[in-house]
Steps between C-alpha positions, in 0.01 A plus 500: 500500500174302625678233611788701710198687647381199590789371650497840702161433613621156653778636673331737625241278658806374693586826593887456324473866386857501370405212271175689384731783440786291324221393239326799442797728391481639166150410466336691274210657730184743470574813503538703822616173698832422596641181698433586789094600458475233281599271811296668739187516245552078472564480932190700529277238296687208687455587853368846564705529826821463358450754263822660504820337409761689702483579887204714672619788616212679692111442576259638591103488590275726305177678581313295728740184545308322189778592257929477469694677337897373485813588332807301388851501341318382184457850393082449624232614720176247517140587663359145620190424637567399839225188571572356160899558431408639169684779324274821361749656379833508407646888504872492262681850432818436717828420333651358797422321850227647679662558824187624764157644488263730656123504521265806513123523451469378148860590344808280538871582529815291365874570575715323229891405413440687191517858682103536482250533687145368341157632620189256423117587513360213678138374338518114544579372119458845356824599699699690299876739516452826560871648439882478627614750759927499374759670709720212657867392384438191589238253590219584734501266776239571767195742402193683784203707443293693768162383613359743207760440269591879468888402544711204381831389656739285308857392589790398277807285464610853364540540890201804441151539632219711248223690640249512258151703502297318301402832319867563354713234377809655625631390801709635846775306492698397830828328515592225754828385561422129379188350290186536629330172638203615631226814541168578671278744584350633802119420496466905543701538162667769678869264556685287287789199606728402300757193590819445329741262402751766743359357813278823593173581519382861348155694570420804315215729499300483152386800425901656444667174501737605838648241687381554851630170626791271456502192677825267558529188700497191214777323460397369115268648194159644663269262312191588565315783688102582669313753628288375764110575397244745619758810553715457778795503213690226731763359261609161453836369300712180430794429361703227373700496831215302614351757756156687499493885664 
């Protein structure tokens, strides 16, 4: 076993991950580690920036631009110290890619491909899960909070969007006519936008969950979608047809 971990190690330093992988199955392992952390945990002490061993899917800036926080297909979110490239922490819960992520004040939200959503308290290396919020069908693709991080938006390949008060776990569940690929909220917290995988664009008022707007013009899957700051609730989308409205 030393000497396949070993051999791991040097493949690793090469970055052939499918190699690494090739000689570490069936490896008898410490408890609570599987392949893939096992990897990561070895990437980590090789080259802190290249901690994760499957494709970044989101990042972010924390606090006051000192720390990062990222999330990838590897199943992992990481906390790095921005100057140095170091990892603080390494946050694991998620049984499947971690898809997008959303920021507020000192808590953290994940949208996964296993059907959960994750929420994180944020405390540099003492950041730690908090619970799951569970409703989708399938996985959670695109996630939002408000500014005070009363409300949380996620969308799904389950072609639904979940409205979730942070005080009750259940959410208000709204159906699009193709996955969801992307939400927001207004910086008021008073409107949500959703965009969709059916070419439109959706805004609905948050406190009932109403659609008061829907908004057609794409030609391809509404990829992404932005309130414009500071409260004029201007609303900007693209699409995979290669336009911006």
């Amino acid at each position: 076993d030393e000497s396949r971990l070993l051999l791991a190690v040097s493949y690793l330093a090469s970055r052939r991950l499918d190699a690494a992988r090739e000689a570490l199955y069936g490896l008898e392992q410490p408890e609570g580690y599987d392949e893939p952390e096992l990897i990561s945990f070895l990437c980590e002490w090789l080259d802190p920036w290249h901690g994760h061993v499957d494709g970044i899917t989101a990042v972010q800036f924390l606090g006051g631009g000192e720390r990062v926080v990222s999330t990838s297909k590897d199943g992992s979110i990481k906390i790095w110290d921005f100057p140095s490239g170091k990892v603080l922490k390494t946050l694991r819960g998620h049984e499947g890619p971690v898809n997008d992520i959303s920021v507020v004040e000192d808590r953290l939200v994940t949208a996964s491909s296993d059907y959960r959503i994750g929420v994180w308290a944020l405390n540099g290396s003492k950041s730690r899960h908090e619970g799951w919020l569970q409703g989708h069908r399938r996985g959670v693709a695109v996630v939002a909070t408000t500014e005070g991080g009363e409300h949380i938006l996620s969308g799904g390949n389950d072609r639904s969007l979940g409205l979730w008060n942070t005080t009750d776990a259940h959410p208000t569940a709204i159906f699009h006519a193709g996955s969801v690929r992307s939400v927001s909220f207004s910086s008021d917290g008073n409107w949500l936008a959703s965009g969709s995988r059916d070419e439109t664009v959706w805004v609905r008022d948050v406190t009932n969950g109403q659609r008061v707007l829907r908004l057609v013009g794409h030609k391809g899957a509404v990829q992404g979608v932005a309130f414009s700051p500071g409260g004029s609730n201007q609303l900007l989308s693209v699409s995979t047809d290669g336009s911006a409205r």
